[in-house]
Amino acid sequence: MWNTFDFRHIARPLLLCGYLLKLNAVGLSCVVCDDTEWTPMVQDSSIRAGWAGERKGILSPLNIPLILSGNFGELRTDHFHTGLDFKTQGKEGFPVLAASDGVISRIKISPFGYGRALYLNDPKGLTTVYAHLQRFAPAVEQWALDQQYDHERFALDERPTQSFVYQQGDTIGWSGNSGGSGGPHLHFEIRETKTQKPLNPLLWDLPIADNRSPELQGVWLLPVDVGAINGRKRPVKLEREGVVVAEGGFRVAIDALDRLDAANNRCGIYRAEMQLDDEVVFAWELDALDFSVNRDMNAHAYYPVWNATGEQVHRMHRLPGNRLPIYTRQTTSGVISCDSTEKCQRVLTVRVWDVHGNAAQHEWDIVFKSVGPETSHGKTASDDLDRSKTHVLSTADDEIKVTCPAEAFYEDFVFDFAVIDSNSFHIGTPALPASKPLRVALKRGSEQSDSDGGCTEQTAVRFVGEDGEAGAWYHGECQNSMFSFSTRQLGRYEWGVDSIAPVISPHRRHRTQQDSMLRVAAGNELRFNLEDVGVGIDSFTAELDGEWILMRWDPKRERIWYDLGDRRHFTGTKQRLIIQAKDQSNNLSRWEGWVQF
């Protein structure tokens, strides 16, 4: 059976692994002390405990019940989640409130990522961030619109010189679904203003109930070199406590997640530690993150499983290239072994916590067997490529050349690449995460050649998932018959030619019997569909009677639209409308006609 327990009665400061941990305004500060063990001190259990709610002064950014669909530190594609995702009842348009007094320091509008976002600096050195908004408060909305027309572009990332000052609780915008959002919600962050490092918002006293223990769903034991777990040389996932027979050394990863009271969404845990016998040998805690190294989540996660399944799997050891600032305890290389020439036994304990102090643990007895001579041969460290060096690798016939820059991977690595057939090739394996882009150069043979027999700006390659599903397109550069592109995504690719221009088509509500004549008789927008089946849209522009007009863009819905509130049009008369779009392969398209508002 799994054991769950509650450590919320533990008083602070904590003595943990030789460090005195103190909670300050930014994160945990560490002062070296004499004790080498975590010594719990019991206090009145009626006192609010756990890490959550220790800091004051931040107001809820929504005046509806706060229900999380995602939390700080949850594993996401290529990054840790750096804030809280608040559900908005499946709808847009809830008032978003200033969580503190402050001034708007940054206004961002993007078709991707955070979408429409506001950054509010408070007087105490914190920045709160509000993302995926539907719209801003009127004064900010007008300022942003003026900037878009002045620069004649949709995307905006500006730090206004004009002061937009708000008091705590003021409405600064309305919730939405803009940018890369997968559904209506508010993404909320707290950052240290000076460094812009994101802090865990649940360290503040936000009204979020959580009495559920984390779920420690399994532990992965990863044999090293010629080791084995229960007779198996491949990684083994253990879902129950018991006795484990280990030959040689192994490393550990855990499958752990958290759920809160109000919803069953999968969230991330806050803290984990691994104990060997009576000593804590590894621990990490998610108080703060750093955007500059946030991609190293791929080194923290047990990537082969995370990439294949999306499970919240965390390494309980640190790879050489991992720069994350989250580790509070680390000994040796993370390899668990027995130095004795005779059989020995050790107790492995894993504990995990959520930020509210709920916890769970699991324990195994590890019995070590000596590695026999019949299993002492095989792969050695010399087979791996040195991650600290640049490697230029090529096939014998130079059909593929791959440049791996120094520190492109998180540990020494094995790299395989080859032509599969006349239309496909593979670069590395999807189970290997890349920290830096690799440069890939390929000979374009006659089987893949375009009508002119060479490489053109329409030449492209497309990633193919292990399930055979087509993924992202990559366009690159041509030089004679060579095609080169950069990628961090390893696995199978197929050749392609993107010679199809984007498709621009008016929404059916605006159409008339004449294809080139549109009418806006109702609603508050003029909408077009904008689609591209190839490498993706690079740019687009629209002119009404020769004057630039702002077309908002939502790529996930494949639409662009002009808001009649911009008042850049006339009513009751025909006006000439021209929309042009270009994709990343330089294919151009154009729609030209008349519109009557």
Coordinates of C-alpha atoms in Angstrom, one line a residue:
M1 CA 0.0 0.0 0.0
W2 CA 1.1 3.6 -0.6
N3 CA 1.7 5.6 2.5
T4 CA 0.4 9.2 2.8
F5 CA 1.1 11.5 5.6
D6 CA 0.8 15.2 6.5
F7 CA 4.0 17.2 7.3
R8 CA 2.1 20.5 7.8
H9 CA 2.7 20.4 11.5
I10 CA 6.5 20.9 10.9
A11 CA 7.5 24.4 12.1
R12 CA 9.9 26.6 10.3
P13 CA 12.8 27.4 9.9
L14 CA 13.7 23.8 8.7
L15 CA 17.0 22.2 9.3
L16 CA 17.5 20.3 6.1
C17 CA 20.7 18.6 4.9
G18 CA 23.1 21.0 6.6
Y19 CA 21.3 24.1 5.6
L20 CA 19.0 26.4 7.5
L21 CA 16.2 27.3 5.1
K22 CA 14.5 30.7 5.7
L23 CA 11.5 31.9 3.7
N24 CA 12.1 35.5 2.5
A25 CA 10.4 37.8 0.1
V26 CA 11.9 36.2 -3.0
G27 CA 12.5 32.6 -2.1
L28 CA 14.4 30.3 0.2
S29 CA 17.6 31.6 1.6
C30 CA 20.2 29.1 2.9
V31 CA 22.5 29.6 5.9
V32 CA 25.0 26.8 6.6
C33 CA 24.5 25.2 10.0
D34 CA 26.0 22.4 11.9
D35 CA 23.1 19.9 11.7
T36 CA 23.2 17.4 8.8
E37 CA 19.7 16.0 9.1
W38 CA 16.2 17.4 8.8
T39 CA 14.9 17.7 12.3
P40 CA 11.1 18.1 12.4
M41 CA 9.8 20.2 15.3
V42 CA 6.1 19.7 16.3
Q43 CA 3.8 22.6 16.9
D44 CA 0.1 23.2 17.4
S45 CA -1.6 21.4 14.4
S46 CA -4.3 24.1 14.4
I47 CA -1.8 26.6 13.1
R48 CA -1.9 27.0 9.3
A49 CA 1.1 25.1 7.9
G50 CA 2.6 24.0 4.7
W51 CA 4.5 26.4 2.4
A52 CA 1.3 27.9 0.9
G53 CA 0.0 31.2 2.2
E54 CA 3.2 32.2 4.0
R55 CA 3.4 35.5 2.1
K56 CA 0.8 38.3 2.2
G57 CA -0.2 41.2 0.0
I58 CA -1.4 39.6 -3.2
L59 CA -5.1 39.8 -4.1
S60 CA -7.0 37.1 -6.1
P61 CA -6.9 38.3 -9.8
L62 CA -10.4 37.0 -10.4
N63 CA -13.6 37.6 -8.3
I64 CA -14.8 34.0 -9.0
P65 CA -13.8 30.9 -7.2
L66 CA -10.2 30.1 -7.9
I67 CA -10.0 26.6 -9.5
L68 CA -6.7 25.5 -11.0
S69 CA -6.2 23.7 -14.3
G70 CA -2.4 24.0 -14.0
N71 CA 0.1 25.1 -11.3
F72 CA 3.6 26.4 -10.9
G73 CA 6.3 23.8 -11.8
E74 CA 4.1 21.4 -13.7
L75 CA 6.0 19.8 -16.6
R76 CA 5.1 21.3 -19.9
T77 CA 6.6 20.9 -23.4
D78 CA 10.2 22.2 -23.2
H79 CA 9.6 24.1 -19.9
F80 CA 8.2 24.2 -16.4
H81 CA 4.9 26.0 -16.1
T82 CA 5.8 29.4 -14.5
G83 CA 2.4 30.4 -13.1
L84 CA -1.1 29.4 -12.2
D85 CA -3.9 28.6 -14.8
F86 CA -7.2 29.7 -13.4
K87 CA -10.4 28.2 -14.9
T88 CA -13.0 30.7 -16.1
Q89 CA -16.0 28.4 -16.3
G90 CA -15.4 27.8 -20.0
K91 CA -16.1 31.4 -20.8
E92 CA -14.3 34.6 -21.6
G93 CA -15.0 38.1 -20.3
F94 CA -14.5 37.9 -16.5
P95 CA -13.0 41.0 -15.0
V96 CA -9.3 40.6 -14.3
L97 CA -8.2 42.5 -11.1
A98 CA -4.9 44.1 -10.2
A99 CA -3.4 41.7 -7.6
S100 CA -1.5 44.6 -6.0
D101 CA -1.1 48.4 -6.4
G102 CA 1.2 49.1 -9.4
V103 CA 1.9 50.5 -12.8
I104 CA 1.7 48.7 -16.1
S105 CA 5.3 48.1 -17.1
R106 CA 4.8 46.0 -20.3
I107 CA 2.0 45.4 -22.8
K108 CA 2.3 42.5 -25.1
I109 CA 0.1 41.2 -28.0
S110 CA 1.0 38.1 -29.9
P111 CA -0.8 35.4 -31.9
F112 CA 1.2 32.8 -30.0
G113 CA 2.3 32.3 -26.4
Y114 CA 0.8 34.6 -23.8
G115 CA -1.5 36.3 -26.4
R116 CA -2.7 39.6 -24.9
A117 CA -0.8 40.1 -21.7
L118 CA -0.2 42.8 -19.1
Y119 CA 2.7 43.1 -16.7
L120 CA 2.1 45.1 -13.5
N121 CA 5.0 46.3 -11.3
D122 CA 4.2 46.9 -7.6
P123 CA 6.2 49.1 -5.2
K124 CA 7.6 46.1 -3.3
G125 CA 9.7 44.6 -6.1
L126 CA 7.2 42.2 -7.6
T127 CA 5.7 42.0 -11.0
T128 CA 2.3 40.2 -11.6
V129 CA 1.5 38.9 -15.1
Y130 CA -1.9 38.4 -16.6
A131 CA -2.0 36.4 -19.9
H132 CA -4.4 35.2 -22.6
L133 CA -6.6 38.2 -22.0
Q134 CA -9.6 39.0 -24.2
R135 CA -9.0 42.8 -23.9
F136 CA -7.3 45.4 -21.7
A137 CA -8.8 48.2 -19.6
P138 CA -10.0 51.0 -22.0
A139 CA -7.1 53.4 -21.6
V140 CA -4.5 50.6 -22.1
E141 CA -6.5 49.1 -25.0
Q142 CA -6.6 52.4 -26.8
W143 CA -2.9 53.0 -26.2
A144 CA -2.0 49.5 -27.6
L145 CA -4.3 50.1 -30.6
D146 CA -2.6 53.4 -31.4
Q147 CA 0.8 51.6 -31.2
Q148 CA -0.3 48.9 -33.6
Y149 CA -1.5 51.5 -36.1
D150 CA 1.7 53.6 -35.7
H151 CA 3.9 50.6 -36.3
E152 CA 1.5 49.0 -38.8
R153 CA 1.7 45.5 -37.3
F154 CA -0.4 43.3 -35.2
A155 CA 2.2 41.9 -32.8
L156 CA 3.2 44.3 -30.0
D157 CA 5.7 44.2 -27.1
E158 CA 6.1 47.6 -25.6
R159 CA 7.1 49.2 -22.3
P160 CA 4.8 52.3 -22.2
T161 CA 6.3 55.6 -21.1
Q162 CA 2.8 56.8 -20.3
S163 CA 1.8 55.8 -16.7
F164 CA -1.1 53.4 -16.3
V165 CA -1.4 53.3 -12.5
Y166 CA -3.9 50.9 -10.8
Q167 CA -4.8 50.2 -7.2
Q168 CA -5.2 46.7 -5.9
G169 CA -8.6 45.3 -7.0
D170 CA -9.0 47.6 -10.0
T171 CA -10.1 46.0 -13.3
I172 CA -7.1 45.9 -15.7
G173 CA -8.6 43.7 -18.4
W174 CA -11.0 40.8 -19.1
S175 CA -10.2 37.1 -19.3
G176 CA -9.9 35.4 -22.6
N177 CA -8.4 32.7 -24.8
S178 CA -5.8 34.6 -26.8
G179 CA -2.4 33.4 -28.0
G180 CA -1.4 29.8 -27.4
S181 CA -4.2 29.1 -24.9
G182 CA -6.0 25.8 -25.3
G183 CA -9.3 27.2 -23.8
P184 CA -10.6 30.1 -21.9
H185 CA -8.6 30.7 -18.7
L186 CA -6.3 33.2 -17.0
H187 CA -2.6 32.6 -16.7
F188 CA -1.2 34.4 -13.7
E189 CA 2.4 34.8 -12.6
I190 CA 4.3 36.5 -9.9
R191 CA 7.9 37.5 -10.7
E192 CA 10.8 39.2 -9.0
T193 CA 10.8 42.6 -10.8
K194 CA 14.6 43.0 -10.8
T195 CA 15.4 39.6 -12.3
Q196 CA 12.1 38.7 -13.8
K197 CA 12.5 35.2 -12.3
P198 CA 9.0 33.6 -11.8
L199 CA 8.1 32.8 -8.2
N200 CA 5.5 30.2 -7.0
P201 CA 2.3 32.2 -6.6
L202 CA 0.9 29.6 -4.1
L203 CA 3.5 30.8 -1.6
W204 CA 1.0 33.7 -1.2
D205 CA -2.3 33.4 0.6
L206 CA -4.6 32.9 -2.4
P207 CA -7.9 31.3 -1.6
I208 CA -7.3 27.8 -3.0
A209 CA -8.3 24.8 -1.1
D210 CA -6.1 21.7 -1.1
N211 CA -6.4 18.8 1.3
R212 CA -5.5 16.1 -1.1
S213 CA -2.1 14.3 -0.9
P214 CA 0.1 14.1 -4.0
E215 CA 0.0 10.9 -6.0
L216 CA 3.3 9.0 -6.1
Q217 CA 2.4 6.7 -8.9
G218 CA 5.6 4.9 -9.4
V219 CA 9.4 5.0 -9.2
W220 CA 11.7 4.3 -12.1
L221 CA 15.0 2.5 -11.5
L222 CA 17.4 3.1 -14.3
P223 CA 20.3 0.6 -14.5
V224 CA 23.7 2.1 -15.4
D225 CA 26.4 0.4 -17.5
V226 CA 25.9 -3.3 -17.1
G227 CA 23.5 -3.1 -14.2
A228 CA 20.1 -4.8 -13.9
I229 CA 17.0 -4.5 -11.8
N230 CA 15.2 -7.7 -10.9
G231 CA 17.1 -9.3 -13.8
R232 CA 16.2 -6.7 -16.3
K233 CA 18.8 -4.5 -17.9
R234 CA 16.3 -1.9 -19.1
P235 CA 14.6 0.8 -16.9
V236 CA 12.0 -0.7 -14.6
K237 CA 8.9 1.1 -13.2
L238 CA 7.9 0.0 -9.7
E239 CA 4.4 0.8 -8.6
R240 CA 4.4 -1.1 -5.3
E241 CA 6.7 -1.3 -2.3
G242 CA 8.8 -4.4 -1.7
V243 CA 12.2 -5.9 -2.2
V244 CA 14.2 -5.1 -5.3
V245 CA 17.3 -7.0 -6.5
A246 CA 19.9 -4.8 -8.1
E247 CA 23.0 -5.8 -10.0
G248 CA 25.4 -2.9 -10.3
G249 CA 24.3 0.7 -9.9
F250 CA 21.1 2.5 -10.8
R251 CA 19.6 5.9 -10.8
V252 CA 16.1 6.9 -9.8
A253 CA 13.2 8.9 -11.4
I254 CA 9.7 9.3 -9.9
D255 CA 6.2 9.5 -11.4
A256 CA 4.4 12.0 -9.2
L257 CA 1.6 14.5 -9.6
D258 CA -0.8 16.5 -7.5
R259 CA -4.6 17.3 -7.6
L260 CA -6.4 20.0 -5.7
D261 CA -9.8 19.9 -4.0
A262 CA -11.9 21.8 -6.6
A263 CA -10.9 20.0 -9.7
N264 CA -9.2 16.8 -10.8
N265 CA -6.8 18.4 -13.2
R266 CA -3.2 17.0 -13.1
C267 CA -0.9 19.5 -11.4
G268 CA 2.8 19.3 -10.5
I269 CA 4.2 18.5 -7.1
Y270 CA 6.2 21.1 -5.1
R271 CA 9.0 19.2 -3.4
A272 CA 10.6 15.8 -3.6
E273 CA 13.4 14.1 -1.7
M274 CA 15.1 10.8 -1.9
Q275 CA 16.6 9.1 1.2
L276 CA 19.1 6.2 1.2
D277 CA 19.0 4.5 4.6
D278 CA 19.1 7.4 7.0
E279 CA 20.5 10.1 4.7
V280 CA 18.7 12.4 2.4
V281 CA 20.8 12.2 -0.8
F282 CA 18.8 14.2 -3.3
A283 CA 16.0 16.9 -3.0
W284 CA 14.5 19.7 -5.0
E285 CA 11.9 22.4 -4.4
L286 CA 10.0 24.7 -6.7
D287 CA 10.0 28.1 -5.1
A288 CA 11.4 30.0 -8.1
L289 CA 12.4 29.3 -11.7
D290 CA 14.6 31.1 -14.2
F291 CA 13.5 31.7 -17.8
S292 CA 17.0 31.6 -19.1
V293 CA 17.4 27.9 -18.2
N294 CA 13.7 26.8 -18.1
R295 CA 14.2 24.6 -21.1
D296 CA 16.4 22.4 -18.9
M297 CA 13.2 20.9 -17.7
N298 CA 14.0 18.4 -20.3
A299 CA 17.1 17.4 -18.2
H300 CA 15.1 17.3 -15.0
A301 CA 12.3 15.1 -16.5
Y302 CA 13.0 11.5 -17.3
Y303 CA 12.7 12.5 -20.9
P304 CA 12.2 9.1 -22.6
V305 CA 9.0 8.6 -20.6
W306 CA 7.9 12.2 -20.5
N307 CA 8.3 12.6 -24.3
A308 CA 6.4 9.4 -25.0
T309 CA 3.6 9.6 -22.5
G310 CA 3.4 13.1 -21.0
E311 CA 3.6 11.6 -17.5
Q312 CA 5.0 13.9 -14.7
V313 CA 8.3 12.0 -14.3
H314 CA 11.2 13.7 -12.4
R315 CA 14.8 12.5 -12.2
M316 CA 16.1 12.2 -8.7
H317 CA 19.6 12.9 -10.0
R318 CA 21.1 15.7 -11.9
L319 CA 22.5 15.4 -15.4
P320 CA 25.7 17.3 -16.1
G321 CA 24.1 19.9 -18.4
N322 CA 21.2 20.7 -16.0
R323 CA 21.4 24.3 -14.9
L324 CA 18.1 24.6 -13.0
P325 CA 18.3 26.4 -9.7
I326 CA 15.8 24.1 -7.9
Y327 CA 18.1 21.6 -6.1
T328 CA 18.5 21.8 -2.4
R329 CA 20.4 18.5 -1.8
Q330 CA 22.7 16.6 -4.1
T331 CA 25.3 13.9 -3.4
T332 CA 27.6 12.0 -5.7
S333 CA 26.5 11.4 -9.2
G334 CA 23.0 10.2 -8.3
V335 CA 24.0 6.5 -8.8
I336 CA 22.9 4.2 -6.1
S337 CA 25.2 1.2 -5.6
C338 CA 26.9 -1.0 -3.0
D339 CA 30.7 -0.8 -2.7
S340 CA 30.9 -4.1 -0.8
T341 CA 32.2 -7.1 -2.6
E342 CA 29.6 -9.1 -0.7
K343 CA 25.8 -8.8 -0.9
C344 CA 24.4 -5.8 0.9
Q345 CA 21.0 -4.2 1.5
R346 CA 19.9 -0.6 1.6
V347 CA 16.5 1.1 2.2
L348 CA 15.4 3.6 -0.5
T349 CA 12.7 6.1 0.5
V350 CA 11.0 8.7 -1.7
R351 CA 8.8 11.5 -0.3
V352 CA 6.9 14.1 -2.2
W353 CA 4.9 17.2 -1.1
D354 CA 2.5 19.7 -2.6
V355 CA 2.9 23.3 -1.7
H356 CA 0.1 23.1 0.9
G357 CA 2.1 20.5 2.9
N358 CA 0.3 17.4 2.0
A359 CA 2.7 14.5 1.4
A360 CA 3.2 10.9 0.3
Q361 CA 6.0 8.4 0.6
H362 CA 7.1 5.0 -0.7
E363 CA 9.9 2.7 0.4
W364 CA 11.8 -0.2 -1.0
D365 CA 14.4 -2.7 0.3
I366 CA 17.3 -2.8 -2.2
V367 CA 19.3 -6.1 -2.2
F368 CA 22.5 -5.8 -4.2
K369 CA 24.1 -8.7 -6.1
S370 CA 27.6 -8.6 -7.4
V371 CA 27.9 -8.3 -11.2
G372 CA 29.1 -11.6 -12.6
P373 CA 31.9 -11.8 -15.2
E374 CA 29.4 -13.0 -17.8
T375 CA 27.6 -9.6 -17.6
S376 CA 30.7 -7.4 -17.2
H377 CA 31.1 -6.7 -20.9
G378 CA 29.2 -4.3 -23.1
K379 CA 28.8 -0.6 -23.6
T380 CA 31.3 1.6 -21.9
A381 CA 31.5 5.3 -21.3
S382 CA 34.1 5.6 -24.2
D383 CA 31.3 4.7 -26.6
D384 CA 29.5 8.0 -25.8
L385 CA 30.3 11.3 -27.5
D386 CA 31.6 14.0 -25.2
R387 CA 28.9 16.6 -24.6
S388 CA 31.4 19.4 -23.9
K389 CA 32.8 19.3 -27.5
T390 CA 31.4 20.2 -30.9
H391 CA 30.9 17.1 -33.1
V392 CA 30.5 17.2 -36.9
L393 CA 29.1 13.8 -38.0
S394 CA 28.3 12.5 -41.5
T395 CA 27.3 9.4 -43.3
A396 CA 29.9 7.6 -45.4
D397 CA 28.5 9.1 -48.6
D398 CA 28.0 12.6 -47.0
E399 CA 24.3 12.3 -47.7
I400 CA 23.7 13.6 -44.2
K401 CA 25.9 15.9 -42.1
V402 CA 24.9 16.8 -38.6
T403 CA 26.7 19.5 -36.5
C404 CA 26.2 19.0 -32.8
P405 CA 27.5 22.1 -31.0
A406 CA 29.2 21.8 -27.6
E407 CA 26.7 21.3 -24.8
A408 CA 23.9 20.5 -27.2
F409 CA 23.0 17.6 -24.9
Y410 CA 22.6 17.3 -21.2
E411 CA 25.0 14.3 -20.8
D412 CA 27.5 12.4 -23.0
F413 CA 25.5 10.8 -25.8
V414 CA 25.1 8.3 -28.6
F415 CA 23.9 9.7 -31.8
D416 CA 22.5 7.8 -34.8
F417 CA 21.3 9.1 -38.1
A418 CA 20.7 7.7 -41.5
V419 CA 18.7 7.8 -44.7
I420 CA 15.6 5.6 -44.3
D421 CA 14.4 5.6 -47.9
S422 CA 14.2 8.0 -50.9
N423 CA 11.7 10.2 -49.0
S424 CA 12.7 10.0 -45.4
F425 CA 15.6 10.0 -42.9
H426 CA 16.1 10.1 -39.2
I427 CA 18.2 12.3 -37.0
G428 CA 18.9 10.9 -33.5
T429 CA 16.0 9.5 -31.5
P430 CA 12.9 11.2 -30.0
A431 CA 14.0 10.0 -26.5
L432 CA 17.1 12.3 -26.6
P433 CA 16.4 15.9 -25.6
A434 CA 18.5 18.6 -27.2
S435 CA 19.5 21.8 -25.3
K436 CA 20.8 23.6 -28.4
P437 CA 19.7 23.4 -32.1
L438 CA 21.6 21.0 -34.3
R439 CA 22.5 22.0 -37.9
V440 CA 21.5 19.3 -40.4
A441 CA 22.7 19.4 -44.1
L442 CA 21.3 16.9 -46.6
K443 CA 21.9 16.1 -50.2
R444 CA 18.8 16.5 -52.3
G445 CA 18.8 13.5 -54.7
S446 CA 16.9 13.1 -57.9
E447 CA 14.1 11.3 -56.1
Q448 CA 13.2 14.4 -54.1
S449 CA 14.1 17.0 -56.7
D450 CA 11.7 19.7 -57.8
S451 CA 10.9 20.2 -61.4
D452 CA 14.1 22.1 -62.0
G453 CA 16.1 19.2 -60.5
G454 CA 17.5 21.2 -57.6
C455 CA 16.9 22.7 -54.2
T456 CA 14.6 25.8 -54.1
E457 CA 13.1 28.0 -51.4
Q458 CA 10.0 25.8 -51.5
T459 CA 12.1 22.8 -50.3
A460 CA 11.2 21.7 -46.8
V461 CA 11.2 18.8 -44.4
R462 CA 8.5 17.7 -42.0
F463 CA 8.8 15.9 -38.7
V464 CA 7.0 12.6 -38.4
G465 CA 6.0 11.3 -34.9
E466 CA 6.6 7.7 -33.8
D467 CA 2.8 7.1 -34.4
G468 CA 3.2 8.2 -38.0
E469 CA 1.4 11.5 -37.5
A470 CA 2.9 14.4 -39.4
G471 CA 4.2 17.2 -37.3
A472 CA 6.0 20.6 -37.7
W473 CA 7.4 21.8 -41.0
Y474 CA 11.0 23.1 -41.3
H475 CA 12.1 25.3 -44.1
G476 CA 15.8 26.0 -44.5
E477 CA 18.5 27.2 -46.9
C478 CA 19.6 25.8 -50.3
Q479 CA 23.1 25.8 -51.7
N480 CA 23.4 24.0 -55.0
S481 CA 21.9 20.5 -54.2
M482 CA 22.3 20.8 -50.4
F483 CA 19.5 21.6 -48.1
S484 CA 20.2 22.6 -44.5
F485 CA 18.0 23.4 -41.5
S486 CA 18.2 23.7 -37.7
T487 CA 16.3 21.7 -35.2
R488 CA 16.1 20.5 -31.6
Q489 CA 13.4 17.9 -32.5
L490 CA 15.0 14.5 -33.1
G491 CA 13.5 11.6 -34.9
R492 CA 12.1 10.9 -38.3
Y493 CA 11.7 13.4 -41.1
E494 CA 10.2 13.4 -44.6
W495 CA 11.1 15.5 -47.6
G496 CA 8.5 17.9 -48.8
V497 CA 7.9 20.8 -51.1
D498 CA 5.8 23.7 -50.0
S499 CA 4.7 25.3 -53.2
I500 CA 1.1 26.1 -52.0
A501 CA 0.4 29.7 -51.1
P502 CA -1.8 30.6 -48.1
V503 CA -5.5 30.6 -48.6
I504 CA -7.4 33.8 -47.9
S505 CA -11.2 33.6 -47.9
P506 CA -13.9 35.8 -46.5
H507 CA -16.3 34.5 -43.9
R508 CA -19.5 33.2 -45.3
R509 CA -21.6 35.8 -43.4
H510 CA -20.0 38.6 -45.5
R511 CA -20.5 37.0 -49.0
T512 CA -22.8 38.2 -51.7
Q513 CA -23.7 36.9 -55.1
Q514 CA -20.6 38.6 -56.4
D515 CA -17.4 36.9 -55.3
S516 CA -15.4 40.1 -55.1
M517 CA -18.2 42.0 -53.2
L518 CA -18.6 41.7 -49.4
R519 CA -21.1 43.3 -47.1
V520 CA -20.8 43.8 -43.3
A521 CA -24.5 44.0 -42.3
A522 CA -24.3 42.8 -38.7
G523 CA -21.8 42.2 -36.0
N524 CA -18.7 44.2 -35.0
E525 CA -16.0 42.7 -37.3
L526 CA -15.0 41.8 -40.8
R527 CA -13.6 38.3 -40.7
F528 CA -11.5 36.3 -43.1
N529 CA -10.1 32.7 -42.9
L530 CA -6.3 32.5 -43.3
E531 CA -4.9 29.0 -43.7
D532 CA -1.6 27.5 -44.8
V533 CA -1.0 23.8 -45.2
G534 CA 2.8 24.1 -45.3
V535 CA 5.5 25.6 -43.2
G536 CA 3.2 28.3 -41.8
I537 CA 2.3 32.0 -42.2
D538 CA 5.2 34.4 -42.2
S539 CA 3.4 37.7 -42.6
F540 CA 0.2 39.3 -43.9
T541 CA -1.2 42.8 -44.5
A542 CA -4.5 44.5 -45.3
E543 CA -5.3 47.9 -46.9
L544 CA -8.7 49.6 -47.1
D545 CA -8.7 52.2 -49.9
G546 CA -4.9 52.2 -49.8
E547 CA -4.7 52.7 -46.0
W548 CA -3.3 50.1 -43.7
I549 CA -5.8 48.5 -41.3
L550 CA -5.2 46.2 -38.4
M551 CA -6.2 42.6 -38.8
R552 CA -6.2 40.6 -35.6
W553 CA -4.8 37.1 -36.0
D554 CA -5.7 33.9 -34.2
P555 CA -3.6 31.1 -35.8
K556 CA -5.2 28.3 -33.9
R557 CA -8.6 29.2 -35.4
E558 CA -7.1 30.2 -38.7
R559 CA -8.8 33.5 -38.8
I560 CA -8.0 37.2 -39.1
W561 CA -10.4 40.1 -38.6
Y562 CA -10.8 43.8 -38.6
D563 CA -12.7 45.3 -35.6
L564 CA -15.2 47.9 -36.6
G565 CA -14.4 49.7 -33.3
D566 CA -11.2 50.9 -35.0
R567 CA -13.3 53.3 -37.1
R568 CA -10.9 53.2 -40.0
H569 CA -13.8 52.6 -42.5
F570 CA -16.8 54.4 -43.9
T571 CA -20.4 53.2 -43.8
G572 CA -22.8 53.1 -46.7
T573 CA -20.2 53.1 -49.4
K574 CA -18.0 50.6 -51.2
Q575 CA -14.3 50.5 -50.3
R576 CA -11.4 48.7 -51.9
L577 CA -9.9 46.0 -49.7
I578 CA -6.6 44.2 -50.5
I579 CA -5.2 41.4 -48.2
Q580 CA -1.9 39.8 -48.9
A581 CA -0.2 36.9 -47.1
K582 CA 3.2 35.2 -47.4
D583 CA 4.2 31.9 -45.9
Q584 CA 7.7 31.0 -44.7
S585 CA 8.5 29.4 -48.1
N586 CA 7.8 32.8 -49.7
N587 CA 4.6 31.7 -51.4
L588 CA 2.4 34.7 -51.9
S589 CA -1.4 35.0 -52.0
R590 CA -3.7 38.0 -52.5
W591 CA -7.4 38.7 -52.0
E592 CA -8.8 41.8 -53.7
G593 CA -12.3 43.1 -53.8
W594 CA -14.9 45.5 -52.4
V595 CA -16.5 45.7 -49.0
Q596 CA -19.5 47.8 -47.9
F597 CA -19.9 48.4 -44.1

